[in-house]
Amino acid sequence: VKVGSRHLAGSHPQSSCIIRSLVHPVELEWAARVLAEAFRKDRMFGGDFLPTEEDKRIFFRASCTAMSCFNMVLGCFDEADSAGHSMGDGAANLKCVMACVPVLQKSQEEVEVFGSFEAWMAHGLRISGAATATDFPLPDDGLVLLGELRKKKKNGLTRRPYIYIFLFGAAEDAQGSGYGRSLLQWAISESHRKKLPLVLETTTAINIAGYEKYGFAVVDRLEGRPNFVLMVREIVA
């Protein structure tokens, strides 16, 4: 991913940002902190599974580290604040994070391997209160079942490659300022460049409506939980 600027039309107070791949351990720690903020009130990443802020940070750091081998853990930085800053200062300038996985195998092994508990454990996942390193509460059943929708043949994702948006969130002080829009526009451009559809899951009506504005469509949902959906953005001419 090349470093570059992207204009954010109508954002305030920032007018532009820099998008780049995050691969250094320090950068992945920044990403974890941003995602922990973004999902602070999300019940899917709370409860017994990730009960504390520290648990969330450790989980997101392990997830991002596992997926960083694809060079698609992306950060959106405030361009105005980033000029002249060292890596040690960069945490405050990182506003939004998107972690993607290119799924190229019919088995979807890229997600199955790098998005697994085994991979997260290998990259430092630990949960407070767990009896052992591998004995900790599981996430909400809905989150697990939501991930299974990608494997259903009727949804058409077992027979073709795609780009999977695994994590996507903005720091609290940056929400609504256009940083997420910039990252999503980057993903759409990359989708067209590689001729691969975009795939994601979400669990709220407001997110569904937001993604629909960018061309995503609901292709499946959990029975009894209508906002737990699988969405796909197809390549359009």
Coordinates of N, CA and C in Angstrom, one line a residue:
V1 N 0.9 -1.2 0.0 CA 0.0 0.0 0.0 C 0.9 1.2 0.0
K2 N 0.7 2.1 -1.0 CA 1.5 3.3 -1.0 C 1.0 4.3 -0.1
V3 N 2.0 5.1 0.5 CA 1.6 6.2 1.3 C 1.1 7.3 0.4
G4 N 0.0 8.0 0.8 CA -0.5 9.0 -0.1 C -1.6 9.8 0.7
S5 N -1.9 10.9 0.1 CA -3.0 11.8 0.7 C -4.3 11.5 0.0
R6 N -5.4 11.7 0.7 CA -6.7 11.6 0.2 C -7.6 12.7 0.7
H7 N -8.2 13.5 -0.2 CA -9.0 14.6 0.3 C -10.3 14.1 0.9
L8 N -10.7 14.7 2.0 CA -12.0 14.4 2.6 C -12.9 15.5 2.4
A9 N -13.8 15.4 1.5 CA -14.7 16.5 1.2 C -15.7 16.7 2.4
G10 N -15.7 17.9 2.8 CA -16.7 18.3 3.8 C -16.3 17.9 5.3
S11 N -15.2 17.4 5.5 CA -14.8 17.0 6.8 C -14.4 18.2 7.6
H12 N -14.4 18.1 9.0 CA -14.0 19.2 9.8 C -13.5 18.7 11.1
P13 N -12.4 19.2 11.7 CA -11.7 20.4 11.1 C -10.6 20.0 10.1
Q14 N -10.3 18.7 10.0 CA -9.3 18.2 9.0 C -9.8 18.2 7.6
S15 N -9.0 18.5 6.6 CA -9.4 18.5 5.2 C -8.8 17.4 4.4
S16 N -7.8 16.7 5.0 CA -7.2 15.6 4.3 C -6.5 14.6 5.2
C17 N -6.2 13.5 4.7 CA -5.5 12.5 5.6 C -4.5 11.7 4.8
I18 N -3.7 10.9 5.5 CA -2.8 10.0 4.9 C -3.2 8.6 5.2
I19 N -3.3 7.7 4.2 CA -3.6 6.3 4.4 C -2.3 5.5 4.2
R20 N -2.0 4.6 5.1 CA -0.9 3.7 4.9 C -1.0 2.4 5.6
S21 N -0.3 1.4 5.2 CA -0.3 0.1 5.8 C 0.5 0.2 7.1
L22 N -0.1 -0.5 8.1 CA 0.5 -0.6 9.4 C 1.1 -2.0 9.6
V23 N 2.5 -2.0 9.8 CA 3.1 -3.3 9.9 C 4.1 -3.4 11.1
H24 N 4.6 -2.3 11.6 CA 5.5 -2.2 12.7 C 4.7 -2.5 14.0
P25 N 5.3 -3.3 14.9 CA 4.6 -3.6 16.2 C 4.0 -2.4 16.9
V26 N 4.8 -1.3 16.9 CA 4.3 0.0 17.5 C 3.0 0.5 16.8
E27 N 3.0 0.4 15.5 CA 1.8 0.8 14.7 C 0.6 -0.1 15.0
L28 N 0.9 -1.4 15.1 CA -0.2 -2.3 15.4 C -0.8 -2.1 16.8
E29 N 0.1 -1.6 17.7 CA -0.4 -1.3 19.0 C -1.3 0.0 18.9
W30 N -0.9 0.9 18.1 CA -1.8 2.1 17.9 C -3.2 1.7 17.4
A31 N -3.1 0.8 16.4 CA -4.3 0.3 15.7 C -5.2 -0.4 16.8
A32 N -4.6 -1.2 17.7 CA -5.4 -1.9 18.7 C -6.1 -0.9 19.6
R33 N -5.4 0.2 19.9 CA -6.1 1.2 20.8 C -7.2 1.9 20.1
V34 N -7.1 2.2 18.9 CA -8.1 2.9 18.1 C -9.4 1.9 18.0
L35 N -9.1 0.7 17.7 CA -10.2 -0.3 17.6 C -10.9 -0.5 19.0
A36 N -10.1 -0.6 20.0 CA -10.7 -0.7 21.4 C -11.6 0.4 21.7
E37 N -11.3 1.6 21.3 CA -12.2 2.8 21.5 C -13.4 2.6 20.6
A38 N -13.2 2.3 19.4 CA -14.3 2.2 18.4 C -15.4 1.2 18.9
F39 N -14.9 0.1 19.5 CA -15.8 -1.0 19.8 C -16.1 -1.0 21.3
R40 N -15.8 0.1 22.0 CA -16.0 0.1 23.5 C -17.4 -0.2 23.9
K41 N -18.4 0.2 23.2 CA -19.8 0.0 23.6 C -20.4 -1.1 22.8
D42 N -19.7 -1.8 22.0 CA -20.2 -2.9 21.2 C -20.4 -4.2 22.0
R43 N -21.6 -4.7 22.1 CA -21.9 -5.8 23.0 C -21.2 -7.1 22.4
M44 N -20.9 -7.1 21.1 CA -20.3 -8.3 20.5 C -18.9 -8.4 21.0
F45 N -18.2 -7.3 21.4 CA -16.9 -7.4 21.8 C -16.8 -7.0 23.3
G46 N -17.8 -7.4 24.1 CA -17.8 -7.1 25.5 C -18.3 -8.3 26.3
G47 N -19.0 -8.0 27.3 CA -19.6 -9.1 28.2 C -18.5 -9.9 28.8
D48 N -18.7 -11.2 28.8 CA -17.7 -12.1 29.4 C -16.5 -12.4 28.5
F49 N -16.7 -12.1 27.2 CA -15.7 -12.4 26.2 C -14.5 -11.4 26.4
L50 N -14.8 -10.1 26.3 CA -13.8 -9.1 26.4 C -14.3 -8.1 27.5
P51 N -14.2 -8.4 28.7 CA -14.9 -7.6 29.8 C -14.2 -6.3 30.0
T52 N -12.9 -6.1 29.8 CA -12.3 -4.8 30.1 C -11.7 -4.2 28.9
E53 N -11.3 -2.9 29.0 CA -10.7 -2.2 27.9 C -9.3 -2.8 27.6
E54 N -8.6 -3.3 28.6 CA -7.4 -3.9 28.3 C -7.5 -5.2 27.5
D55 N -8.6 -6.0 27.8 CA -8.9 -7.2 27.1 C -9.1 -6.9 25.6
K56 N -9.9 -5.8 25.4 CA -10.2 -5.4 24.0 C -8.9 -5.0 23.3
R57 N -8.1 -4.3 23.9 CA -6.8 -3.8 23.3 C -6.0 -5.0 22.9
I58 N -5.8 -6.0 23.8 CA -5.0 -7.2 23.6 C -5.6 -8.0 22.4
F59 N -6.9 -8.1 22.4 CA -7.6 -8.9 21.4 C -7.3 -8.2 20.0
F60 N -7.5 -6.9 19.9 CA -7.4 -6.3 18.6 C -5.9 -6.2 18.2
R61 N -5.0 -6.1 19.1 CA -3.6 -6.2 18.8 C -3.2 -7.5 18.2
A62 N -3.7 -8.6 18.8 CA -3.4 -10.0 18.3 C -4.0 -10.2 17.0
S63 N -5.3 -9.7 16.8 CA -5.9 -9.8 15.5 C -5.2 -9.1 14.4
C64 N -4.8 -7.8 14.7 CA -4.1 -7.0 13.6 C -2.8 -7.6 13.3
T65 N -2.1 -8.1 14.4 CA -0.7 -8.6 14.1 C -0.8 -9.9 13.3
A66 N -1.8 -10.7 13.6 CA -2.0 -12.0 12.8 C -2.2 -11.6 11.3
M67 N -3.0 -10.6 11.1 CA -3.4 -10.2 9.7 C -2.5 -9.3 9.0
S68 N -1.5 -8.8 9.7 CA -0.6 -7.8 9.1 C 0.3 -8.4 8.0
C69 N 0.4 -9.7 7.9 CA 1.2 -10.4 6.9 C 0.6 -10.1 5.5
F70 N -0.7 -9.7 5.4 CA -1.3 -9.4 4.1 C -1.0 -8.0 3.7
N71 N -0.4 -7.2 4.6 CA -0.1 -5.8 4.3 C -1.4 -5.0 4.0
M72 N -2.5 -5.4 4.7 CA -3.7 -4.7 4.5 C -4.4 -4.3 5.8
V73 N -3.6 -4.1 6.9 CA -4.0 -3.4 8.1 C -3.7 -1.9 7.8
L74 N -4.8 -1.2 7.6 CA -4.6 0.2 7.1 C -5.0 1.2 8.2
G75 N -4.2 2.3 8.2 CA -4.4 3.4 9.1 C -4.7 4.7 8.4
C76 N -5.6 5.5 8.8 CA -5.9 6.8 8.3 C -5.4 7.8 9.3
F77 N -4.4 8.6 8.9 CA -3.8 9.5 9.8 C -4.2 11.0 9.4
D78 N -4.2 11.8 10.4 CA -4.5 13.2 10.1 C -3.2 13.8 9.5
E79 N -3.4 14.3 8.2 CA -2.2 14.8 7.5 C -1.6 16.0 8.1
A80 N -2.5 16.9 8.6 CA -2.0 18.2 9.2 C -1.2 17.9 10.5
D81 N -1.6 16.9 11.3 CA -0.9 16.6 12.5 C 0.3 15.7 12.3
S82 N 0.4 15.0 11.2 CA 1.4 14.0 11.0 C 2.7 14.6 10.5
A83 N 2.7 15.8 9.9 CA 3.9 16.3 9.3 C 5.0 16.6 10.4
G84 N 6.1 15.9 10.2 CA 7.3 16.1 11.1 C 7.2 15.3 12.4
H85 N 6.2 14.5 12.6 CA 6.1 13.7 13.8 C 6.9 12.4 13.7
S86 N 7.5 12.0 14.8 CA 8.2 10.7 14.8 C 7.2 9.6 15.1
M87 N 7.7 8.4 14.9 CA 6.8 7.2 15.2 C 6.3 7.2 16.6
G88 N 7.1 7.7 17.5 CA 6.6 7.7 18.9 C 5.4 8.7 19.1
D89 N 5.2 9.6 18.2 CA 4.1 10.6 18.4 C 2.9 10.2 17.6
G90 N 3.0 9.1 16.8 CA 2.0 8.8 15.8 C 0.7 8.4 16.3
A91 N 0.6 7.9 17.6 CA -0.6 7.3 18.1 C -1.7 8.3 18.1
A92 N -1.4 9.6 18.4 CA -2.5 10.6 18.5 C -3.0 11.0 17.1
N93 N -2.2 10.7 16.1 CA -2.5 11.1 14.7 C -3.3 10.0 14.0
L94 N -3.3 8.8 14.5 CA -4.1 7.7 13.8 C -5.5 7.8 14.2
K95 N -6.4 8.0 13.2 CA -7.8 8.3 13.5 C -8.7 7.1 13.2
C96 N -8.3 6.3 12.3 CA -9.3 5.2 11.9 C -8.4 4.0 11.4
V97 N -9.0 2.8 11.6 CA -8.2 1.6 11.2 C -9.2 0.6 10.4
M98 N -8.7 0.0 9.4 CA -9.4 -1.0 8.7 C -8.4 -2.2 8.4
A99 N -8.8 -3.4 8.8 CA -8.0 -4.6 8.6 C -8.8 -5.5 7.6
C100 N -8.1 -5.7 6.5 CA -8.7 -6.5 5.4 C -7.9 -7.8 5.2
V101 N -8.6 -8.8 4.6 CA -7.9 -10.0 4.3 C -8.3 -10.4 2.8
P102 N -7.3 -10.5 1.9 CA -7.6 -11.0 0.6 C -7.9 -12.5 0.6
V103 N -9.1 -12.9 0.3 CA -9.5 -14.3 0.4 C -9.5 -14.8 -1.1
L104 N -8.5 -15.6 -1.4 CA -8.3 -16.1 -2.7 C -8.5 -17.6 -2.9
Q105 N -8.6 -18.3 -1.8 CA -8.8 -19.8 -1.9 C -10.3 -20.1 -1.7
K106 N -10.8 -21.1 -2.4 CA -12.2 -21.5 -2.3 C -12.5 -22.0 -0.8
S107 N -11.4 -22.5 -0.2 CA -11.6 -23.0 1.2 C -11.7 -21.8 2.2
Q108 N -11.4 -20.6 1.7 CA -11.4 -19.4 2.5 C -10.4 -19.5 3.7
E109 N -9.3 -20.2 3.4 CA -8.3 -20.6 4.4 C -7.6 -19.3 5.0
E110 N -7.6 -18.3 4.2 CA -6.9 -17.0 4.7 C -7.6 -16.5 5.9
V111 N -9.0 -16.5 5.9 CA -9.7 -16.1 7.1 C -9.7 -17.2 8.2
E112 N -9.8 -18.5 7.7 CA -9.9 -19.6 8.7 C -8.6 -19.7 9.5
V113 N -7.5 -19.4 8.9 CA -6.2 -19.5 9.6 C -5.9 -18.2 10.3
F114 N -5.8 -17.1 9.6 CA -5.4 -15.9 10.3 C -6.4 -15.2 11.1
G115 N -7.7 -15.6 10.9 CA -8.7 -15.1 11.8 C -9.2 -16.1 12.8
S116 N -8.3 -17.0 13.2 CA -8.7 -18.0 14.2 C -8.2 -17.7 15.6
F117 N -8.8 -18.4 16.6 CA -8.3 -18.2 17.9 C -6.8 -18.7 18.1
E118 N -6.5 -19.7 17.3 CA -5.1 -20.2 17.3 C -4.1 -19.2 16.9
A119 N -4.5 -18.4 15.8 CA -3.6 -17.4 15.3 C -3.5 -16.2 16.4
W120 N -4.7 -15.9 16.9 CA -4.7 -14.8 17.9 C -3.9 -15.2 19.2
M121 N -4.0 -16.4 19.6 CA -3.2 -16.9 20.7 C -1.7 -16.8 20.4
A122 N -1.4 -17.2 19.2 CA 0.0 -17.2 18.8 C 0.6 -15.8 18.8
H123 N -0.3 -14.8 18.6 CA 0.1 -13.4 18.6 C -0.2 -12.6 19.8
G124 N -0.4 -13.4 20.9 CA -0.5 -12.7 22.2 C -1.8 -12.5 22.9
L125 N -2.9 -13.2 22.3 CA -4.2 -13.0 22.9 C -4.2 -13.7 24.3
R126 N -4.7 -12.9 25.3 CA -4.9 -13.3 26.7 C -6.1 -12.6 27.2
I127 N -7.0 -13.3 27.9 CA -8.2 -12.7 28.5 C -8.1 -12.7 30.0
S128 N -8.4 -11.6 30.6 CA -8.4 -11.5 32.1 C -9.4 -12.4 32.7
G129 N -9.1 -13.1 33.8 CA -10.0 -14.0 34.5 C -10.1 -15.4 33.9
A130 N -9.4 -15.6 32.8 CA -9.4 -17.0 32.3 C -8.6 -17.9 33.2
A131 N -9.0 -19.2 33.3 CA -8.3 -20.1 34.1 C -7.0 -20.4 33.6
T132 N -6.9 -20.6 32.3 CA -5.6 -20.8 31.6 C -5.5 -20.0 30.4
A133 N -4.4 -20.0 29.7 CA -4.2 -19.2 28.5 C -5.2 -19.5 27.4
T134 N -5.7 -20.8 27.4 CA -6.6 -21.2 26.3 C -8.0 -21.4 26.9
D135 N -8.3 -21.1 28.1 CA -9.6 -21.4 28.7 C -10.2 -20.0 29.1
F136 N -11.0 -19.5 28.1 CA -11.6 -18.2 28.4 C -13.0 -18.2 27.7
P137 N -13.9 -17.3 28.1 CA -15.2 -17.3 27.6 C -15.2 -17.0 26.1
L138 N -16.2 -17.7 25.4 CA -16.3 -17.5 24.0 C -17.2 -16.2 23.7
P139 N -17.0 -15.7 22.5 CA -17.9 -14.5 22.1 C -19.3 -14.9 22.0
D140 N -20.2 -13.9 21.8 CA -21.6 -14.1 21.6 C -21.9 -15.1 20.5
D141 N -22.8 -16.0 20.7 CA -23.1 -17.0 19.6 C -23.4 -16.3 18.3
G142 N -24.1 -15.2 18.4 CA -24.4 -14.4 17.2 C -23.2 -14.1 16.3
L143 N -22.1 -13.7 17.0 CA -20.9 -13.3 16.3 C -20.3 -14.5 15.6
V144 N -20.4 -15.7 16.2 CA -19.8 -16.9 15.6 C -20.7 -17.3 14.4
L145 N -22.0 -17.3 14.6 CA -22.9 -17.7 13.5 C -22.9 -16.7 12.4
L146 N -22.6 -15.5 12.7 CA -22.5 -14.5 11.6 C -21.3 -14.8 10.7
G147 N -20.2 -15.2 11.3 CA -19.1 -15.6 10.5 C -19.3 -16.8 9.6
E148 N -20.3 -17.7 10.0 CA -20.6 -18.9 9.2 C -21.3 -18.5 7.9
L149 N -22.0 -17.4 7.8 CA -22.7 -17.0 6.6 C -21.9 -17.0 5.4
R150 N -20.6 -16.6 5.5 CA -19.7 -16.6 4.4 C -19.5 -18.0 3.8
K151 N -19.7 -19.0 4.5 CA -19.4 -20.4 4.1 C -20.6 -21.0 3.4
K152 N -21.7 -20.4 3.4 CA -22.9 -20.9 2.8 C -22.8 -20.8 1.3
K153 N -23.0 -21.9 0.6 CA -22.8 -21.9 -0.9 C -23.8 -20.9 -1.6
K154 N -25.0 -20.8 -1.0 CA -26.0 -20.0 -1.6 C -25.6 -18.5 -1.7
N155 N -24.6 -18.1 -0.8 CA -24.2 -16.7 -0.8 C -23.1 -16.4 -1.8
G156 N -22.6 -17.5 -2.5 CA -21.7 -17.3 -3.6 C -20.3 -16.9 -3.3
L157 N -19.9 -17.1 -2.0 CA -18.5 -16.7 -1.7 C -17.5 -17.9 -1.6
T158 N -18.0 -19.1 -1.8 CA -17.2 -20.2 -1.7 C -16.6 -20.6 -3.1
R159 N -17.0 -19.9 -4.1 CA -16.5 -20.2 -5.4 C -15.7 -19.1 -6.1
R160 N -15.4 -18.0 -5.4 CA -14.7 -16.9 -6.0 C -13.9 -16.1 -4.9
P161 N -12.9 -15.5 -5.3 CA -12.1 -14.7 -4.4 C -12.8 -13.3 -4.1
Y162 N -12.4 -12.7 -2.9 CA -12.9 -11.4 -2.5 C -12.0 -10.8 -1.5
I163 N -12.3 -9.5 -1.2 CA -11.6 -8.8 -0.1 C -12.5 -8.7 1.1
Y164 N -12.1 -9.3 2.2 CA -12.9 -9.3 3.4 C -12.5 -8.2 4.4
I165 N -13.4 -7.3 4.7 CA -13.1 -6.3 5.7 C -13.5 -6.9 7.1
F166 N -12.4 -7.2 7.8 CA -12.6 -7.9 9.0 C -12.8 -7.0 10.2
L167 N -12.1 -5.9 10.3 CA -12.2 -4.9 11.3 C -12.2 -3.5 10.7
F168 N -13.0 -2.6 11.3 CA -13.1 -1.3 10.8 C -13.7 -0.4 11.9
G169 N -12.9 0.6 12.3 CA -13.4 1.5 13.4 C -12.6 2.7 13.5
A170 N -13.2 3.8 14.1 CA -12.5 5.1 14.3 C -12.4 5.4 15.7
A171 N -11.4 6.2 16.1 CA -11.2 6.7 17.4 C -12.4 7.6 17.8
E172 N -12.7 7.6 19.0 CA -13.9 8.4 19.5 C -13.9 9.8 19.0
D173 N -12.7 10.5 19.1 CA -12.6 11.9 18.7 C -12.6 12.1 17.2
A174 N -12.6 11.0 16.5 CA -12.5 11.2 15.0 C -13.8 10.7 14.3
Q175 N -14.7 10.1 15.1 CA -15.9 9.6 14.5 C -16.8 10.8 13.9
G176 N -17.2 10.5 12.6 CA -18.0 11.5 11.9 C -17.2 12.6 11.2
S177 N -15.9 12.4 11.2 CA -15.0 13.5 10.6 C -14.5 13.1 9.2
G178 N -14.9 11.9 8.7 CA -14.6 11.6 7.3 C -13.5 10.6 7.2
Y179 N -12.8 10.2 8.3 CA -11.7 9.3 8.2 C -12.1 7.9 7.7
G180 N -13.2 7.4 8.3 CA -13.8 6.1 7.9 C -14.2 6.2 6.4
R181 N -14.8 7.2 6.0 CA -15.2 7.4 4.6 C -14.0 7.3 3.7
S182 N -12.9 7.9 4.1 CA -11.7 7.8 3.3 C -11.2 6.4 3.1
L183 N -11.1 5.7 4.3 CA -10.7 4.3 4.2 C -11.6 3.4 3.4
L184 N -12.9 3.6 3.5 CA -13.8 2.8 2.7 C -13.7 3.1 1.2
Q185 N -13.5 4.4 0.9 CA -13.3 4.7 -0.5 C -12.0 4.1 -1.0
W186 N -11.0 4.0 -0.2 CA -9.7 3.3 -0.6 C -10.0 1.9 -0.9
A187 N -10.8 1.2 0.0 CA -11.1 -0.2 -0.2 C -11.9 -0.4 -1.5
I188 N -12.8 0.5 -1.8 CA -13.6 0.4 -3.0 C -12.7 0.5 -4.2
S189 N -11.8 1.5 -4.2 CA -10.8 1.6 -5.3 C -10.0 0.4 -5.4
E190 N -9.5 -0.2 -4.3 CA -8.7 -1.4 -4.4 C -9.5 -2.6 -4.9
S191 N -10.8 -2.6 -4.6 CA -11.7 -3.7 -5.1 C -11.8 -3.6 -6.6
H192 N -11.9 -2.4 -7.1 CA -12.0 -2.2 -8.6 C -10.7 -2.5 -9.2
R193 N -9.6 -2.1 -8.6 CA -8.3 -2.3 -9.2 C -8.0 -3.8 -9.3
K194 N -8.4 -4.6 -8.3 CA -8.1 -6.0 -8.2 C -9.2 -6.8 -8.8
K195 N -10.3 -6.2 -9.1 CA -11.5 -6.9 -9.6 C -12.0 -7.9 -8.7
L196 N -12.1 -7.5 -7.4 CA -12.5 -8.4 -6.3 C -13.7 -7.7 -5.6
P197 N -14.8 -8.4 -5.3 CA -15.8 -7.8 -4.5 C -15.4 -7.6 -3.0
L198 N -16.0 -6.7 -2.3 CA -15.8 -6.4 -0.9 C -16.9 -7.2 -0.1
V199 N -16.5 -7.7 1.0 CA -17.4 -8.5 1.9 C -17.1 -8.1 3.3
L200 N -18.2 -7.9 4.1 CA -18.1 -7.6 5.5 C -19.4 -8.1 6.2
E201 N -19.3 -8.0 7.5 CA -20.5 -8.3 8.4 C -20.7 -7.1 9.3
T202 N -21.9 -6.9 9.6 CA -22.2 -5.8 10.6 C -23.5 -6.2 11.4
T203 N -23.8 -5.5 12.5 CA -24.8 -5.9 13.4 C -25.8 -4.8 13.8
T204 N -25.7 -3.7 13.1 CA -26.6 -2.6 13.5 C -27.3 -2.0 12.3
A205 N -28.6 -1.5 12.5 CA -29.3 -1.0 11.4 C -28.6 0.3 10.8
I206 N -28.0 1.1 11.6 CA -27.4 2.3 11.1 C -26.2 2.0 10.3
N207 N -25.4 0.9 10.6 CA -24.3 0.5 9.8 C -24.8 -0.1 8.5
I208 N -25.8 -0.9 8.5 CA -26.4 -1.4 7.3 C -26.7 -0.3 6.3
A209 N -27.5 0.7 6.8 CA -27.8 1.8 6.0 C -26.6 2.6 5.4
G210 N -25.6 2.8 6.3 CA -24.4 3.5 5.9 C -23.7 2.7 4.8
Y211 N -23.5 1.4 4.9 CA -22.8 0.7 3.9 C -23.6 0.6 2.6
E212 N -24.9 0.6 2.7 CA -25.8 0.6 1.5 C -25.5 1.8 0.6
K213 N -25.2 2.9 1.3 CA -24.9 4.2 0.5 C -23.7 4.0 -0.3
Y214 N -22.8 3.1 0.0 CA -21.6 2.9 -0.7 C -21.7 1.6 -1.6
G215 N -22.9 1.2 -1.9 CA -23.0 0.1 -2.8 C -23.1 -1.3 -2.3
F216 N -23.0 -1.5 -1.0 CA -23.1 -2.8 -0.4 C -24.5 -3.2 -0.3
A217 N -24.8 -4.5 -0.4 CA -26.1 -5.1 -0.3 C -26.1 -6.3 0.6
V218 N -27.2 -6.4 1.4 CA -27.4 -7.5 2.3 C -27.6 -8.8 1.5
V219 N -26.8 -9.8 1.7 CA -27.0 -11.1 1.0 C -27.6 -12.2 1.9
D220 N -27.4 -12.0 3.2 CA -27.9 -13.0 4.1 C -28.0 -12.4 5.5
R221 N -28.8 -12.9 6.4 CA -28.9 -12.4 7.8 C -29.2 -13.6 8.7
L222 N -28.9 -13.4 10.0 CA -29.2 -14.5 11.0 C -30.7 -14.5 11.3
E223 N -31.3 -15.7 11.3 CA -32.7 -15.8 11.7 C -32.9 -15.3 13.1
G224 N -33.9 -14.5 13.3 CA -34.2 -13.9 14.6 C -33.4 -12.7 15.0
R225 N -32.3 -12.4 14.2 CA -31.5 -11.2 14.5 C -31.3 -10.5 13.2
P226 N -32.3 -9.8 12.8 CA -32.3 -9.2 11.4 C -31.2 -8.2 11.1
N227 N -30.6 -7.6 12.1 CA -29.5 -6.7 11.9 C -28.1 -7.4 11.8
F228 N -28.1 -8.6 12.1 CA -26.8 -9.4 12.0 C -26.7 -9.9 10.5
V229 N -26.0 -9.1 9.7 CA -26.1 -9.4 8.2 C -24.7 -9.6 7.6
L230 N -24.7 -10.3 6.5 CA -23.6 -10.4 5.6 C -23.8 -9.5 4.4
M231 N -22.8 -8.6 4.1 CA -23.0 -7.7 3.0 C -21.9 -7.8 2.0
V232 N -22.2 -7.6 0.7 CA -21.3 -7.7 -0.4 C -21.4 -6.5 -1.3
R233 N -20.3 -6.0 -1.7 CA -20.3 -4.9 -2.7 C -19.7 -5.5 -4.0
E234 N -20.5 -5.7 -5.0 CA -20.0 -6.3 -6.2 C -19.2 -5.2 -7.0
I235 N -18.4 -5.7 -8.0 CA -17.7 -4.8 -8.9 C -18.8 -4.3 -9.9
V236 N -18.8 -3.0 -10.0 CA -19.7 -2.4 -11.0 C -18.9 -1.5 -12.0
A237 N -19.4 -1.5 -13.2 CA -18.7 -0.8 -14.2 C -18.8 0.7 -14.0

